[in-house]
Amino acid sequence: MASEAPGTRGARAAAQPRLLKLKEMFKSKFGSIPKYYVRAPGRVNIIGEHIDYCGYSVLPMAVEQDMLIAVEPVKTHTLQLANTNPLYPDFSTSVNNIQIDKTKPLWHNYFLCGFKGIQEHFGLSNPTGMNCLVDGNIPPSSGLSSSSALVCCAGLVTLTVLGMNLSKAKLIEFNPLRATDVKLPSGAAFVIANSCVQMNKAATSHFNVRVVECRLAAKLLAKHKGLQWDEVMRLEEVQAKLGVSLEAMLLLTKDALHPEPYSREEICMCLGISLEDLRTQILTPNTQDVLVFKLYQRAKHVYSEAARVLRFKAICEEAPDNTVQLLGELMNQSHGSCRDLYECSCSELDQLVDICRKFGAQGSRLTGAGWGGCTVSIVPADKLPDFLANVQDAYYKRRHHSEAPEKQNLFATKPGGGALVFLEA
Ligand code: ADP
Ligand code: MG
């Protein structure tokens, strides 16, 4: 029964003003009362950028901003979606024939992915219909994962309506703090600052190139060491197959790869394959026209960043007197590596990081995919009020006069809670 599922809070809805507002809007939209309220938080990645898809762990923290969905199951096999934000139009579909149009970045597609994901995971043949009202306050396209919060929240909504116990559904997937908990230092705050540059969609092509560069680097490193390179897809697999440290992988990168960009012809020669093989078996459909690849720089970023995540975790566990300073140094190194080796920063992010350091951050870095979006800084707790006032003045008042003042661009984060289901009281 849903009310016994872990992560479910019964009889709490009435106490929350945001839920009450949502309930009123739900009533006027659907003429009925929601049965459940489900939330999934956004997250900020404290360290470990662009290494997850290479097989390495990262260090995200849930933030207070979240996706909240009010839901009512219906008997009609129709899924009706509405949003409190008029930017996101209503949507309705039959649950028996869900089509996800991947060519368009429509908001309801994220919901459908979560919905369909659960149906498919449990092999359900007769999905229930539902009415849903979505209310999100995670700034979109800023590196705080508003899209994955929406997918997770929709998945959790679907599970809840099906009356399924969360523990049957890999709770870990709905929780951004996956795997081991890392205790962050108590004497410091993490501050998120939005550069106000929206990660533009051109960034997606840069992103695709980075993924392929990492794959190619992994294959060249594997070939250099006489491994079965054609099966290798990720930089982490090379390390695992060799059974060596990240430091050893950095030395190998230096030995086996050169800093000059690689042409397709050179890559083909190194691997002993034809251009046709490269195109059809290694490159993705959206990287067919890329002519040069920076393999040394990308591999160096990934292995050094993976090592920084481990150092960060170790420092948090050891908690020496200068913890905040040490963590800050790692975050600064991470930003430098993202900027110079991975080339995923931009001038506004670099300026913002400089301003944050100038006004008391021990460390500051871009977070999320980069090319815009947010920075995250570690700030000693006693410096926080001055820090916020000075950064507000130096970056937002001076440089971005026109930004809507109600938009929350700069805020300290208390680590937020995980995904939750509220029951209607
Ligand atoms: P990020 O995940 O880093 O925030 P993305 O570009 O991946 O950025 O995702 C942003 C998209 O997520 C938006 O264009 C929209 O489709 C969807 N989204 C974000 N917030 C909401 C919301 N409150 N309601 C509906 N859809 C949302
Ligand atoms: Mg996203």
Short mmCIF file of N, CA and C and ligand atoms in Angstrom, two decimals, residues 67 83 88 105-107 110 134 136 139-147 150 199 201, ligand 1:
data_model
loop_
_atom_site.label_atom_id
_atom_site.label_comp_id
_atom_site.label_asym_id
_atom_site.label_seq_id
_atom_site.Cartn_x
_atom_site.Cartn_y
_atom_site.Cartn_z
N MET A 67 10.71 19.90 -7.97
CA MET A 67 9.57 19.69 -8.86
C MET A 67 8.49 19.08 -7.97
N ASN A 83 0.43 22.65 -15.97
CA ASN A 83 1.59 23.22 -15.29
C ASN A 83 1.20 24.56 -14.68
N TYR A 88 4.54 26.51 -19.93
CA TYR A 88 4.47 25.09 -20.27
C TYR A 88 3.03 24.69 -20.52
N PRO A 105 12.08 19.57 -27.99
CA PRO A 105 12.31 19.59 -26.54
C PRO A 105 11.08 20.08 -25.78
N LEU A 106 9.97 19.33 -25.88
CA LEU A 106 8.73 19.75 -25.22
C LEU A 106 8.72 19.27 -23.78
N TRP A 107 8.20 20.09 -22.88
CA TRP A 107 8.30 19.77 -21.46
C TRP A 107 7.62 18.46 -21.10
N TYR A 110 9.53 15.03 -20.92
CA TYR A 110 10.25 14.59 -19.71
C TYR A 110 9.31 13.81 -18.80
N VAL A 134 1.79 20.14 -12.48
CA VAL A 134 3.22 20.23 -12.17
C VAL A 134 3.58 21.65 -11.73
N GLY A 136 7.14 23.59 -10.65
CA GLY A 136 8.58 23.47 -10.43
C GLY A 136 9.21 24.82 -10.12
N PRO A 139 15.60 26.59 -11.34
CA PRO A 139 15.86 27.36 -12.56
C PRO A 139 16.26 26.41 -13.70
N PRO A 140 15.55 26.46 -14.84
CA PRO A 140 15.84 25.50 -15.90
C PRO A 140 17.13 25.83 -16.64
N SER A 141 17.71 24.83 -17.24
CA SER A 141 18.92 24.97 -18.07
C SER A 141 20.02 25.74 -17.38
N SER A 142 20.22 25.48 -16.10
CA SER A 142 21.25 26.19 -15.34
C SER A 142 22.19 25.22 -14.63
N GLY A 143 22.04 23.96 -14.93
CA GLY A 143 22.94 22.98 -14.31
C GLY A 143 22.42 22.42 -13.00
N LEU A 144 21.15 22.70 -12.65
CA LEU A 144 20.59 22.16 -11.42
C LEU A 144 19.63 21.00 -11.71
N SER A 145 19.67 20.52 -12.93
CA SER A 145 18.94 19.30 -13.33
C SER A 145 17.44 19.37 -13.16
N SER A 146 16.84 20.48 -13.62
CA SER A 146 15.38 20.56 -13.58
C SER A 146 14.76 19.44 -14.40
N SER A 147 15.40 19.08 -15.52
CA SER A 147 14.81 18.05 -16.38
C SER A 147 14.83 16.69 -15.70
N LEU A 150 12.18 16.44 -13.10
CA LEU A 150 10.85 16.22 -13.68
C LEU A 150 10.66 14.75 -14.07
N MET A 199 22.67 27.85 -20.73
CA MET A 199 23.40 26.87 -21.51
C MET A 199 22.68 26.77 -22.84
N LYS A 201 21.66 25.75 -26.73
CA LYS A 201 21.54 24.40 -27.28
C LYS A 201 22.72 24.04 -28.18
P1 ADP B 1 18.55 21.41 -16.66
O1 ADP B 1 18.13 19.99 -16.53
O2 ADP B 1 20.03 21.60 -16.48
O3 ADP B 1 17.79 22.34 -15.77
P2 ADP B 1 17.62 21.11 -19.38
O4 ADP B 1 17.79 21.99 -20.57
O5 ADP B 1 18.14 19.72 -19.42
O6 ADP B 1 18.25 21.91 -18.15
O7 ADP B 1 16.08 21.01 -19.01
C1 ADP B 1 15.23 22.13 -19.03
C2 ADP B 1 13.86 21.69 -19.50
O8 ADP B 1 13.19 20.96 -18.46
C3 ADP B 1 12.92 22.82 -19.82
O9 ADP B 1 13.11 23.30 -21.14
C4 ADP B 1 11.56 22.15 -19.67
O10 ADP B 1 11.26 21.38 -20.80
C5 ADP B 1 11.80 21.22 -18.50
N1 ADP B 1 11.40 21.90 -17.26
C6 ADP B 1 12.17 22.53 -16.36
N2 ADP B 1 11.43 23.06 -15.36
C7 ADP B 1 10.14 22.78 -15.64
C8 ADP B 1 8.86 23.06 -15.02
N3 ADP B 1 8.78 23.77 -13.91
N4 ADP B 1 7.76 22.58 -15.62
C9 ADP B 1 7.83 21.87 -16.77
N5 ADP B 1 8.97 21.58 -17.41
C10 ADP B 1 10.11 22.02 -16.87
#
